[in-house]
PDB file of C-alpha atoms and ligand atoms in Angstrom:
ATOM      1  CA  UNK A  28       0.000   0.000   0.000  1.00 52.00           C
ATOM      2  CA  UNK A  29       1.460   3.608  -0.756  1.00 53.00           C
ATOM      3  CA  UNK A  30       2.200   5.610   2.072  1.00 56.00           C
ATOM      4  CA  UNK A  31      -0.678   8.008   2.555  1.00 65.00           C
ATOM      5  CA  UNK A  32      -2.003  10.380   5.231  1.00 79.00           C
ATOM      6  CA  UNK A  33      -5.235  10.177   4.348  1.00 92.00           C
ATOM      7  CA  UNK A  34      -7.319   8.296   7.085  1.00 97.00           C
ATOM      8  CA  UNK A  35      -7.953   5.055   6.076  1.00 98.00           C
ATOM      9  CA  UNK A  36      -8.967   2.272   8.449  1.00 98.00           C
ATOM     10  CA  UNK A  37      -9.318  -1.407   7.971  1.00 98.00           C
ATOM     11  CA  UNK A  38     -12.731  -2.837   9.662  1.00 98.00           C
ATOM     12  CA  UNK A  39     -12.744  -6.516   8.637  1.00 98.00           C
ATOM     13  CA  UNK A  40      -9.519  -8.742  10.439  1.00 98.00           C
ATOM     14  CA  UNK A  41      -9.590 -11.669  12.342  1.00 98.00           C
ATOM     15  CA  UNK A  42      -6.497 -12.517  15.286  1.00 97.00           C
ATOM     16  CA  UNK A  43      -5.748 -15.854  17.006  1.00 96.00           C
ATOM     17  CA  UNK A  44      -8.895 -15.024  19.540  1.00 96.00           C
ATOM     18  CA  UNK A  45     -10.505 -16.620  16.294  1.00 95.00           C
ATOM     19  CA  UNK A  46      -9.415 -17.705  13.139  1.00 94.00           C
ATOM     20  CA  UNK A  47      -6.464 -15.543  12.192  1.00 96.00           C
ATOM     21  CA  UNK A  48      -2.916 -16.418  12.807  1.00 95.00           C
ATOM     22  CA  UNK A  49      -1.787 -12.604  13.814  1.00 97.00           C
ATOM     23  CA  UNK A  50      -2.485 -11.866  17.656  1.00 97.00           C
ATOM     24  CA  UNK A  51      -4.419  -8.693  18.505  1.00 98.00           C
ATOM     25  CA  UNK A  52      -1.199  -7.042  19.057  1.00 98.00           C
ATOM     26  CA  UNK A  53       0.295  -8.532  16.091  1.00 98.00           C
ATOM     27  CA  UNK A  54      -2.553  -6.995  14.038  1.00 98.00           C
ATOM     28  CA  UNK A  55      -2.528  -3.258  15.479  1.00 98.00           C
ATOM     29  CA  UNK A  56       1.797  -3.463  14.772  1.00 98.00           C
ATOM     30  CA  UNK A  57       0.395  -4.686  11.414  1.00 98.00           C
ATOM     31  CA  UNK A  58      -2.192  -2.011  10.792  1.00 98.00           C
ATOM     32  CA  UNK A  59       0.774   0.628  12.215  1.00 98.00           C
ATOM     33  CA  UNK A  60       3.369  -0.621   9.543  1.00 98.00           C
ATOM     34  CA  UNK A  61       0.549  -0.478   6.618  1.00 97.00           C
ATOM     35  CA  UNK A  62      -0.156   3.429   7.669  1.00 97.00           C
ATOM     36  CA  UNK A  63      -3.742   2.697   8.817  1.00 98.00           C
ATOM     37  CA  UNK A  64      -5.064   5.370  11.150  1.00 98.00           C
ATOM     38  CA  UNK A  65      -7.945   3.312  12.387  1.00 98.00           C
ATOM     39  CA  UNK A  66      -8.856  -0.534  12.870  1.00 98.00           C
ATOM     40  CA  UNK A  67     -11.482  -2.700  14.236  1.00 98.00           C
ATOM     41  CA  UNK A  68     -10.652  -6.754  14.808  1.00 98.00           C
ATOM     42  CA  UNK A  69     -13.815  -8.666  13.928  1.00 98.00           C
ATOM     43  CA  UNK A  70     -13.143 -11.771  15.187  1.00 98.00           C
ATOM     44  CA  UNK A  71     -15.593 -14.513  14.255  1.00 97.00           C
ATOM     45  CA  UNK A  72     -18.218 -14.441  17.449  1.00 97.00           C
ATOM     46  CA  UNK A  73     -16.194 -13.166  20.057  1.00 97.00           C
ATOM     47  CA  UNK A  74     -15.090 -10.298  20.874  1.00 98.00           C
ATOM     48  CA  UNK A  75     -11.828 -11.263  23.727  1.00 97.00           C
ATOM     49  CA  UNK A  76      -9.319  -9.290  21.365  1.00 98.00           C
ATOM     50  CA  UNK A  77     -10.272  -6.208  22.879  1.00 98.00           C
ATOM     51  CA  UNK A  78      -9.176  -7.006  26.581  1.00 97.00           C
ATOM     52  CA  UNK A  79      -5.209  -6.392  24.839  1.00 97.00           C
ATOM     53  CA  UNK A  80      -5.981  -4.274  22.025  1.00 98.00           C
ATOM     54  CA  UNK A  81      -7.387  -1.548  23.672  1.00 98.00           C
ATOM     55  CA  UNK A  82      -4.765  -0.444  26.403  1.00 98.00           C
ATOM     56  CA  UNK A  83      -2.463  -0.764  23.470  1.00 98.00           C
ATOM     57  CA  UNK A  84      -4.480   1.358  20.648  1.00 98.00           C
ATOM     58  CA  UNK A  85      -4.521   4.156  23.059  1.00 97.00           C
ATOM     59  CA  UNK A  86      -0.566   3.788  23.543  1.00 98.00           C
ATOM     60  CA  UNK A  87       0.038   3.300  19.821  1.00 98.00           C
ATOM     61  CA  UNK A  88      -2.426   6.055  18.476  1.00 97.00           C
ATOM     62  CA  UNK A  89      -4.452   3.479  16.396  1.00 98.00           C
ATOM     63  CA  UNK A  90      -8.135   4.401  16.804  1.00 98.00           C
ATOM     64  CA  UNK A  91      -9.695   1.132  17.235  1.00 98.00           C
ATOM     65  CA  UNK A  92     -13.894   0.636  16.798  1.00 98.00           C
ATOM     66  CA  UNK A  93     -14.923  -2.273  18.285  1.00 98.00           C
ATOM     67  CA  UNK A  94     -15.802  -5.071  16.275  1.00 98.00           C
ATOM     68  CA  UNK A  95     -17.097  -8.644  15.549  1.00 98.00           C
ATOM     69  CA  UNK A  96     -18.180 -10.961  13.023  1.00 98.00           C
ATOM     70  CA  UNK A  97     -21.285 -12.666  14.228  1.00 98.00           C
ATOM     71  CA  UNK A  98     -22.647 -16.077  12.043  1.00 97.00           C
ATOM     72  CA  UNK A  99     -26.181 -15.911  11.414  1.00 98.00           C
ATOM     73  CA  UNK A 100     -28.425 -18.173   9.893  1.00 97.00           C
ATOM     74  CA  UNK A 101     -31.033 -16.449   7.443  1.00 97.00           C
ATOM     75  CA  UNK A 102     -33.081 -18.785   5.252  1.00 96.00           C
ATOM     76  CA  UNK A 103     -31.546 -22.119   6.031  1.00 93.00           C
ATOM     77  CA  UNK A 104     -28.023 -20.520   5.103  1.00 94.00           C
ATOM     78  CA  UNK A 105     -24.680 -18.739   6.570  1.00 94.00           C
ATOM     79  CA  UNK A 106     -25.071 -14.741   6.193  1.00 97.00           C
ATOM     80  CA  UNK A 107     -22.216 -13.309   8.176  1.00 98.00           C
ATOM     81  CA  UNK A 108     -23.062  -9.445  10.244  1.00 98.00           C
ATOM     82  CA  UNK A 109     -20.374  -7.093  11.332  1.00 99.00           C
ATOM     83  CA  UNK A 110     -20.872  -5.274  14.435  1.00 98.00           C
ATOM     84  CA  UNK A 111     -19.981  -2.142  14.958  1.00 98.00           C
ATOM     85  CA  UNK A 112     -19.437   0.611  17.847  1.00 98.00           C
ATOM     86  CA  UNK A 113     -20.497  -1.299  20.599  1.00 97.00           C
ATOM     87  CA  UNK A 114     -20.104  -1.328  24.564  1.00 97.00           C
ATOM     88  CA  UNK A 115     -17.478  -4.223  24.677  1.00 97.00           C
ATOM     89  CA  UNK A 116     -18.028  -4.168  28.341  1.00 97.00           C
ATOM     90  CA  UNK A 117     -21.967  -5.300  27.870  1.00 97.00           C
ATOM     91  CA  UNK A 118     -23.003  -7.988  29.933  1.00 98.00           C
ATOM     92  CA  UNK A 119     -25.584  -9.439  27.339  1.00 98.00           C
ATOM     93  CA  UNK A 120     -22.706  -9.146  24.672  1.00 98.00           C
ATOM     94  CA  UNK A 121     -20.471 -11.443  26.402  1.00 98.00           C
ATOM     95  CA  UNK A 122     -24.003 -14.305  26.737  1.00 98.00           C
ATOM     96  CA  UNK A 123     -24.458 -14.063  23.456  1.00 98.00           C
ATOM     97  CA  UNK A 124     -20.381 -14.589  22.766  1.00 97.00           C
ATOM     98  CA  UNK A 125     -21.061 -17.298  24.969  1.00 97.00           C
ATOM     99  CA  UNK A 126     -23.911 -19.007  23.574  1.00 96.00           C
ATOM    100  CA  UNK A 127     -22.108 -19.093  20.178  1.00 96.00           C
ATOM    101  CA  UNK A 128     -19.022 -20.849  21.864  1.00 95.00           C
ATOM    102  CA  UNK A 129     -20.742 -23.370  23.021  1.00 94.00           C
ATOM    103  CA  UNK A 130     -22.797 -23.813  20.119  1.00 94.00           C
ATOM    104  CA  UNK A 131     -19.683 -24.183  17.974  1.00 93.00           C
ATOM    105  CA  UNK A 132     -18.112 -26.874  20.545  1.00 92.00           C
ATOM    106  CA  UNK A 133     -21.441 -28.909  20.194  1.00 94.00           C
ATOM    107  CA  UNK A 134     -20.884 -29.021  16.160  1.00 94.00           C
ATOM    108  CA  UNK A 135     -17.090 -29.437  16.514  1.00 94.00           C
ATOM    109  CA  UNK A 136     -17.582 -32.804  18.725  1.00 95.00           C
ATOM    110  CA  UNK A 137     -20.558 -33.633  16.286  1.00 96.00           C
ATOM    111  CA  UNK A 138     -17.677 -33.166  13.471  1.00 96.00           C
ATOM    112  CA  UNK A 139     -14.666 -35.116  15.022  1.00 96.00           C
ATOM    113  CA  UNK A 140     -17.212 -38.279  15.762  1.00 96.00           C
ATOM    114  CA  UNK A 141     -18.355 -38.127  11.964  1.00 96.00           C
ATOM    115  CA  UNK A 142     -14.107 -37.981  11.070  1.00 97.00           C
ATOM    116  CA  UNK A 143     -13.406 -40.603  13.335  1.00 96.00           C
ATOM    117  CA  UNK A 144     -16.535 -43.111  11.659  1.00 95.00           C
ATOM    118  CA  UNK A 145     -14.325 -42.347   8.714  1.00 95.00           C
ATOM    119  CA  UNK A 146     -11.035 -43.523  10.769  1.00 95.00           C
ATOM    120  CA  UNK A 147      -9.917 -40.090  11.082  1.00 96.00           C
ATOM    121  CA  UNK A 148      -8.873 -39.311  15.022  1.00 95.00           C
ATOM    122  CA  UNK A 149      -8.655 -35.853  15.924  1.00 95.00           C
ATOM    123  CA  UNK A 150      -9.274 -35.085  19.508  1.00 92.00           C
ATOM    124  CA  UNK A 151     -10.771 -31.602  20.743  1.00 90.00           C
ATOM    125  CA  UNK A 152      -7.669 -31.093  22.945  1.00 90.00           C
ATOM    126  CA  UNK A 153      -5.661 -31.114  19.883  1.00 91.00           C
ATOM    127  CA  UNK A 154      -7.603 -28.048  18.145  1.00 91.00           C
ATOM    128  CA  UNK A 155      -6.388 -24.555  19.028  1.00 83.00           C
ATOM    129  CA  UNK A 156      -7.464 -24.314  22.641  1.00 77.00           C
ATOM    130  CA  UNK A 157      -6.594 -20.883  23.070  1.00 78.00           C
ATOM    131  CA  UNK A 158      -8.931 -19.754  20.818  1.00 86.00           C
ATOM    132  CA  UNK A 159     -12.431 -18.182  21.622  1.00 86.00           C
ATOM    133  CA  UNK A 160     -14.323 -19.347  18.560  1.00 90.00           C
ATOM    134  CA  UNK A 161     -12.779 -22.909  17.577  1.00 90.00           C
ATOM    135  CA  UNK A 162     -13.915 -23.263  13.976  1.00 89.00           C
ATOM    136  CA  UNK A 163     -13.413 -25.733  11.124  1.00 93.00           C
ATOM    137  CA  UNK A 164     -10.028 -23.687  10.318  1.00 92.00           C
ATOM    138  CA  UNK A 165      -8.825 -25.498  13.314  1.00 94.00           C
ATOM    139  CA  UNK A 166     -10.159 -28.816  12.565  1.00 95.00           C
ATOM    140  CA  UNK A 167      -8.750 -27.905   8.830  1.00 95.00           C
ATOM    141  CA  UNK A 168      -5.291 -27.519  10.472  1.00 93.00           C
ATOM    142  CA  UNK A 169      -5.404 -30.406  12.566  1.00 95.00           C
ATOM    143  CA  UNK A 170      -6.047 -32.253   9.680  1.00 97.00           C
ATOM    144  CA  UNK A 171      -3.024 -30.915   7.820  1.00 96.00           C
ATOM    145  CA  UNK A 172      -0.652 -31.291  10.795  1.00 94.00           C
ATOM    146  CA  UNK A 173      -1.788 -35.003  11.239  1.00 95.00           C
ATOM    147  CA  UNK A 174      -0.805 -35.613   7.643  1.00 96.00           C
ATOM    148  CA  UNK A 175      -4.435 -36.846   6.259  1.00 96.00           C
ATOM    149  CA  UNK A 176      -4.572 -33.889   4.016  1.00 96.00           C
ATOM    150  CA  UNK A 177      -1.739 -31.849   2.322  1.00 95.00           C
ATOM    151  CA  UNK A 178      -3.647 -28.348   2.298  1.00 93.00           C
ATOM    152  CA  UNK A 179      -6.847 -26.304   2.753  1.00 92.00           C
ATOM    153  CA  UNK A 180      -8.092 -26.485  -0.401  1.00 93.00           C
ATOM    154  CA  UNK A 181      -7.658 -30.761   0.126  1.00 97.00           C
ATOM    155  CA  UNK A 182      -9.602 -30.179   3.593  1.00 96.00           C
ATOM    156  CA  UNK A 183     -12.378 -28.278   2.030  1.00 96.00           C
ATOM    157  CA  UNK A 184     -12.887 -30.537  -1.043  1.00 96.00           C
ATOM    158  CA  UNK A 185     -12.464 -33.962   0.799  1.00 96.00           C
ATOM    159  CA  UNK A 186     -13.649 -34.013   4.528  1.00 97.00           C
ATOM    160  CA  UNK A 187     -15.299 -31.089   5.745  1.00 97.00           C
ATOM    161  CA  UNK A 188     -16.354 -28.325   3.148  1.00 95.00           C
ATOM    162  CA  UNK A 189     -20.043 -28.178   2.318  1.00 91.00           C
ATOM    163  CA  UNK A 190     -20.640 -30.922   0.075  1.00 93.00           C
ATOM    164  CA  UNK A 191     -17.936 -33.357   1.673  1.00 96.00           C
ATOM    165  CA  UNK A 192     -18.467 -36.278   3.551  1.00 96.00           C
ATOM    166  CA  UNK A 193     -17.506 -35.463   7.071  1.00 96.00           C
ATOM    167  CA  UNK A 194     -19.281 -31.992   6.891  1.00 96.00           C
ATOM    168  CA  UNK A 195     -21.781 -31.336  10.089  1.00 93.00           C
ATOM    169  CA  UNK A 196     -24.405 -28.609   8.966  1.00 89.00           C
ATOM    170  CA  UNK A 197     -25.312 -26.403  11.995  1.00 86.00           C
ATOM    171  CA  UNK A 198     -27.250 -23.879  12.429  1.00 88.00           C
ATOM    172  CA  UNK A 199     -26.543 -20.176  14.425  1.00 93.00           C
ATOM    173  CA  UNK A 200     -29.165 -17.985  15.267  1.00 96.00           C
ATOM    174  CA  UNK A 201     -31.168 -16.122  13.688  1.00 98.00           C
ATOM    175  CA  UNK A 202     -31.100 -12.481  12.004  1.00 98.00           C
ATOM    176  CA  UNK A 203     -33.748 -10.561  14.166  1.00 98.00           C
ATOM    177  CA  UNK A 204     -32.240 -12.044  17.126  1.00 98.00           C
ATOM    178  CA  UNK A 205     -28.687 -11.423  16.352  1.00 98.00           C
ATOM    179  CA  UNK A 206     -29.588  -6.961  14.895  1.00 98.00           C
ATOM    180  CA  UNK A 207     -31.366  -7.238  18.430  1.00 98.00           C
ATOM    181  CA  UNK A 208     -28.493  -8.012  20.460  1.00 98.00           C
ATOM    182  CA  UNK A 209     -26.433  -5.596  17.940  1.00 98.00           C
ATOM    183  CA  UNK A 210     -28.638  -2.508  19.004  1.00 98.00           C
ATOM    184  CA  UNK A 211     -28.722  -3.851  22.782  1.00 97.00           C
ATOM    185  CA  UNK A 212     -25.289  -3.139  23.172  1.00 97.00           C
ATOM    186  CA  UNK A 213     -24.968  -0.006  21.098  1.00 97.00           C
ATOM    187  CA  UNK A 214     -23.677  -0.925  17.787  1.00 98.00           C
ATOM    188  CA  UNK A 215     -24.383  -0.593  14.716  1.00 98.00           C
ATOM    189  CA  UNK A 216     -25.412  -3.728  11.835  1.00 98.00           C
ATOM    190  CA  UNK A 217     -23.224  -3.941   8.492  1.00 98.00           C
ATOM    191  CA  UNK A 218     -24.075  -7.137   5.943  1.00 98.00           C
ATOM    192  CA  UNK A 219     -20.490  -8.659   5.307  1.00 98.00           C
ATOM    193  CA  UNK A 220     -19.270  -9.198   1.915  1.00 98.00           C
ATOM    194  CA  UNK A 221     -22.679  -9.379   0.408  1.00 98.00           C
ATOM    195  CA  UNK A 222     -20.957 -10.438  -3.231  1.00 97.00           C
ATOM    196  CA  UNK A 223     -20.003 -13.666  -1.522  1.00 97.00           C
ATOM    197  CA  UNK A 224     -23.565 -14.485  -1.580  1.00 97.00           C
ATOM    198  CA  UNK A 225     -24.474 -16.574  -4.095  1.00 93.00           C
ATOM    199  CA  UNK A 226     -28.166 -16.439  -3.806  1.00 96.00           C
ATOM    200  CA  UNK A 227     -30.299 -13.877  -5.700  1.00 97.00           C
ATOM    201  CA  UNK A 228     -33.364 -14.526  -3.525  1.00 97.00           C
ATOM    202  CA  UNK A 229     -30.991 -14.244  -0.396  1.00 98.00           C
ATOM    203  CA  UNK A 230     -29.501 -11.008  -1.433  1.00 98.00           C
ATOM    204  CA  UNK A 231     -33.112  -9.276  -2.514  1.00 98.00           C
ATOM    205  CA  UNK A 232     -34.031 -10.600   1.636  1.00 98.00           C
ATOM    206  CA  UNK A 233     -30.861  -9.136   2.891  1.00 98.00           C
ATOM    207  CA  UNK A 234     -31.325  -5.969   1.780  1.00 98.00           C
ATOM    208  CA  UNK A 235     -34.392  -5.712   2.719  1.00 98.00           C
ATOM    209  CA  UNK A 236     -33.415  -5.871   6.243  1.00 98.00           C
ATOM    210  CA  UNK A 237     -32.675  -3.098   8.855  1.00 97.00           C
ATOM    211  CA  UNK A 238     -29.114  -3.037   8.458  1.00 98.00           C
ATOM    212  CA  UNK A 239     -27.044   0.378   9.239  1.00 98.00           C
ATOM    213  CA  UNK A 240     -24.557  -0.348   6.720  1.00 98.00           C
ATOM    214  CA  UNK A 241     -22.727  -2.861   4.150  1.00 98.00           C
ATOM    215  CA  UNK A 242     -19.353  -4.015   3.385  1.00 98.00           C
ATOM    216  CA  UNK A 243     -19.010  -2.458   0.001  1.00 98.00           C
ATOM    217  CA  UNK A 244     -15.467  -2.584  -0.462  1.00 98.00           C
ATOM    218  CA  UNK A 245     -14.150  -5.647   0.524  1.00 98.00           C
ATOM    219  CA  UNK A 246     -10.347  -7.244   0.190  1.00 97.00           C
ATOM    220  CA  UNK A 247      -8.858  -7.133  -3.395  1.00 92.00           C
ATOM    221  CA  UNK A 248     -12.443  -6.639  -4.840  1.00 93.00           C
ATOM    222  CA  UNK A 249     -11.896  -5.112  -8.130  1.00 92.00           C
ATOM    223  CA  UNK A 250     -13.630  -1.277  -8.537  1.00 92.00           C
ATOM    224  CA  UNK A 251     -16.350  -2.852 -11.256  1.00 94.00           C
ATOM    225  CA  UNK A 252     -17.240  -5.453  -8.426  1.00 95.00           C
ATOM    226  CA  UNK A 253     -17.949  -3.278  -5.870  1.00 96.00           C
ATOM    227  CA  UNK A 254     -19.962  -0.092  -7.643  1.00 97.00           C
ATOM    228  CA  UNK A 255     -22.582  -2.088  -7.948  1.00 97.00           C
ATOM    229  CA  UNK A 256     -22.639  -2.949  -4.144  1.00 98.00           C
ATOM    230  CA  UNK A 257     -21.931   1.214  -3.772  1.00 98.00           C
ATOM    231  CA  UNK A 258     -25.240   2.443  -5.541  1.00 98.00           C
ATOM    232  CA  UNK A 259     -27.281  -0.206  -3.394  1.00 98.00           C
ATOM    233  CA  UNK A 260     -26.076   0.923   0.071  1.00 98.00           C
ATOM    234  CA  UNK A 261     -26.754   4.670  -1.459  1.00 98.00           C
ATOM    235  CA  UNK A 262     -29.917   3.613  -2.244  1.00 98.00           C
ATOM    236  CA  UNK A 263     -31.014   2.929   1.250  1.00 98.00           C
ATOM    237  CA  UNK A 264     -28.558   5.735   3.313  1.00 98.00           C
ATOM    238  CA  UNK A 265     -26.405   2.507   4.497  1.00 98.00           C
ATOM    239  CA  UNK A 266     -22.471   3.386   5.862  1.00 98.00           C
ATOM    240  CA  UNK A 267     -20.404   2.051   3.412  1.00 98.00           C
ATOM    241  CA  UNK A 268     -17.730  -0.041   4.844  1.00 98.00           C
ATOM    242  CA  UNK A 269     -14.508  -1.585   3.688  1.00 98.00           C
ATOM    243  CA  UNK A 270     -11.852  -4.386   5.357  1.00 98.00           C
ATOM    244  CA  UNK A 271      -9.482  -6.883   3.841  1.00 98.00           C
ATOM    245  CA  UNK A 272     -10.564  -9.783   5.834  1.00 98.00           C
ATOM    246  CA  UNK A 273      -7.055 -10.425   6.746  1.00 98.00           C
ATOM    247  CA  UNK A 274      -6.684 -14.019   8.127  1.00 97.00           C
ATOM    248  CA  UNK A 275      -2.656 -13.658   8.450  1.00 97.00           C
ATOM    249  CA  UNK A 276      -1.096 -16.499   6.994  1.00 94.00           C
ATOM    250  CA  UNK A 277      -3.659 -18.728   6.067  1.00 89.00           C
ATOM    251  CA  UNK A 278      -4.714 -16.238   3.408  1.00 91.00           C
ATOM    252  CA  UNK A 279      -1.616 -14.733   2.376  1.00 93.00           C
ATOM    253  CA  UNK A 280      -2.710 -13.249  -0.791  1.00 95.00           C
ATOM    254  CA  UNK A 281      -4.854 -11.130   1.379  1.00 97.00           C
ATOM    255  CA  UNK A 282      -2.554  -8.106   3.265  1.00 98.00           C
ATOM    256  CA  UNK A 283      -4.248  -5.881   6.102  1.00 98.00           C
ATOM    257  CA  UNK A 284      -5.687  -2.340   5.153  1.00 98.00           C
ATOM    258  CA  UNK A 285      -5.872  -3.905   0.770  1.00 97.00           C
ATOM    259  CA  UNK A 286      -9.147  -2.720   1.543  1.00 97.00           C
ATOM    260  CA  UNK A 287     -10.716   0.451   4.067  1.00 97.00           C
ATOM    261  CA  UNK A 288     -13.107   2.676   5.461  1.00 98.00           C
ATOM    262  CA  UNK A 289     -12.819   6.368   5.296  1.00 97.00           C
ATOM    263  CA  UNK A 290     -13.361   8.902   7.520  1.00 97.00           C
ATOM    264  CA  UNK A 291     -16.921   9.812   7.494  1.00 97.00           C
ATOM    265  CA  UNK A 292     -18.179   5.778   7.609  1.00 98.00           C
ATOM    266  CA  UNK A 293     -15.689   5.515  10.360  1.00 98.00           C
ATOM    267  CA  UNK A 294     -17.419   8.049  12.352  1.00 97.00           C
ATOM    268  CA  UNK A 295     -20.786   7.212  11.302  1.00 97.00           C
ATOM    269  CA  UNK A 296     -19.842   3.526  12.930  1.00 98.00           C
ATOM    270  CA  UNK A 297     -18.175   5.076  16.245  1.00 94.00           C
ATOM    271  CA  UNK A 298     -21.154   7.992  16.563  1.00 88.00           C
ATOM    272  CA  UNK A 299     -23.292   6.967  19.783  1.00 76.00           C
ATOM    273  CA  UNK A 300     -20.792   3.968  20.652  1.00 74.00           C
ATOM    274  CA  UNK A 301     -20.752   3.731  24.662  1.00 49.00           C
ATOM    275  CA  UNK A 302     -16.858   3.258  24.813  1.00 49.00           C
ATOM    276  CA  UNK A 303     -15.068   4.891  22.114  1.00 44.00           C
ATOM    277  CA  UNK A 304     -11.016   3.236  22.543  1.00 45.00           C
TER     278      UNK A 304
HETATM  279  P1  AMP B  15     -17.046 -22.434  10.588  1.00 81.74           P
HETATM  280  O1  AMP B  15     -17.584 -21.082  10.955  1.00 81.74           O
HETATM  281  O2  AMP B  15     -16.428 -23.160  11.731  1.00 81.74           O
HETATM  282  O3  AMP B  15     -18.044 -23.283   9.823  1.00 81.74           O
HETATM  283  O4  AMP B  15     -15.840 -22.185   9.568  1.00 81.74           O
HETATM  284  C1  AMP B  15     -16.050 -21.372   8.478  1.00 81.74           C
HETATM  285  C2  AMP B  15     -14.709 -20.797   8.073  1.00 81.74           C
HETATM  286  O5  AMP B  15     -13.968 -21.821   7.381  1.00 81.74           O
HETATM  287  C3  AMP B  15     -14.825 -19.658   7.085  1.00 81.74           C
HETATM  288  O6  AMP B  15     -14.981 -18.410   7.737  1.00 81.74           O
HETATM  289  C4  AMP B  15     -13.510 -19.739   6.336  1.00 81.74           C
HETATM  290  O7  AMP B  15     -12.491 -19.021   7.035  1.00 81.74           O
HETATM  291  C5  AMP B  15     -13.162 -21.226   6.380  1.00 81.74           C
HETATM  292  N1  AMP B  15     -13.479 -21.859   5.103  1.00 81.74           N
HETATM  293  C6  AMP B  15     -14.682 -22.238   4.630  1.00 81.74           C
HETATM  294  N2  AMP B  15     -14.583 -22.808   3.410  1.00 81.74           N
HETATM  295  C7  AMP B  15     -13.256 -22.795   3.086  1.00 81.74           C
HETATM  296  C8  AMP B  15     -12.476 -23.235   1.974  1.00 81.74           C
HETATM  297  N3  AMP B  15     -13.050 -23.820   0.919  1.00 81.74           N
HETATM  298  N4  AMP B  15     -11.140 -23.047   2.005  1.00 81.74           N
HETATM  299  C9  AMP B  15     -10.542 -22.464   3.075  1.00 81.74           C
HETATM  300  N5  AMP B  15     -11.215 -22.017   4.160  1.00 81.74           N
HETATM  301  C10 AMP B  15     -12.548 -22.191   4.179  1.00 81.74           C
HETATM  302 ZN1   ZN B  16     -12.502 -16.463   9.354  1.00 81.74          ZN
HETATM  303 FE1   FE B  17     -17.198 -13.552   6.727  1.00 81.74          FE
HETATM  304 FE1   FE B  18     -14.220 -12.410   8.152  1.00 81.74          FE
END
């Protein structure tokens, strides 16, 4: 990325509290080095990040919104919703955080039993357990370390994507219940990466919906891609957002702050939030 002083800040990463390989404070030294004035870590359900990247934000200057990527379950299928601005501290934040934990260990144990029908033995103990929301990236990698499957792609396509045989569906909660909790807590809704959707009927729902805003502008989207997304969030006074996604290494085509938010969608997002960092 050229060096800039323009305010830019990337509001879609993920650290080792989820599925990322960077640490919190990996990704603010990250977001420092790339020239990003602001950041927001939205780790997949859970929001533990913050207890380190805030104290440290405020030392390094980085304006940090809080974030998270919650999993929702809309029509039978997975519609991820970034949440924005809210009080971190909130007591019915941290149930909800909960509640997806353990719904995520339920499907996890479901998934190792249906690997190990197959003669596959992973135990949970050997998936990350220092990680707030264990997904299949960890069952991916425990696959990969074990030696039953050379790489992601061979993890997705033979044991646990989709349409493979040792996938477990489940299914998170809903979308009402999920902008409730969102507005609760003092945040604000953005649809993720709605071009990832590959559901016409979906998409027409979505946007329908109350969102606040929508992830326009999303990792190395090309400009064609995304105007389309630009004049629908116009359309209905949404905040445009923009994030890379970052994963760290397990995506490494994929740098921190390839895509951003500017200025005025930042402090659309922050405007109203309890705890500003
Ligand atoms: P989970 O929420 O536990 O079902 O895991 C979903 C996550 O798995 C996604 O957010 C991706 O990071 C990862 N994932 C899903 N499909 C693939 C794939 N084909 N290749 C690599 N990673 C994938
Ligand atoms: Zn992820
Ligand atoms: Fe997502
Ligand atoms: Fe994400």
């Amino acid at each position: 990325m050229c060096p800039t002083t323009e305010f830019r800040a990337d509001l879609h990463c993920h650290s080792t509290c989820s599925d990322g390989t960077f640490t919190p404070e990996e990704l603010l030294r990250e977001a420092q080095a790339k020239g990003l004035k602001g950041l927001s870590i939205t780790d997949h359900d859970t929001v533990a990040a913050y207890e380190t990247a805030i104290p440290l934000a405020r030392e390094m200057g980085i304006e940090l919104l809080t974030g998270v990527e919650f999993s929702t379950t809309v029509k039978e299928q997975s519609v991820h919703v970034l949440a924005y601005g809210f009080d971190v501290q909130h007591e019915e934040l941290h149930a909800f955080c909960q509640r997806h934990k353990e719904r995520r260990e339920e499907r996890n144990i479901r998934m190792l039993e249906s690997l190990k029908k197959g003669g596959i033995t992973i135990e949970v103990c050997e998936l990350a357990q220092d990680t707030h929301a264990i997904g299949r990236p960890h069952i991916a990698k425990a696959l990969i370390d074990k030696g039953y499957a050379k790489d992601l792609r061979e993890v997705f396509t033979e044991f646990i994507g989709g349409n493979s045989p040792y996938f477990v569906k489940t299914s998170s909660f809903g979308l009402e219940e999920t902008l409730a909790l969102i507005r609760s807590v003092g945040g604000k809704a953005v649809l993720a990466h709605p071009h990832l959707i590959n559901n016409q009927g979906l998409v027409d729902y979505l946007l329908q919906q109350a969102f606040d805003g929508m992830e326009v502008f999303y990792a190395r989207m090309p400009p064609h891609k995304e105007r389309p997304w630009v004049k629908r969030a116009q359309k209905r006074g949404w905040i445009q957002t923009g994030g890379s996604d970052f994963h760290g290494t397990v995506k490494p085509h994929i740098s921190l702050g390839c895509s951003w938010t500017g200025i005025d969608s930042f402090n659309a997002l922050k405007q109203g939030s309890e705890i500003s960092c």
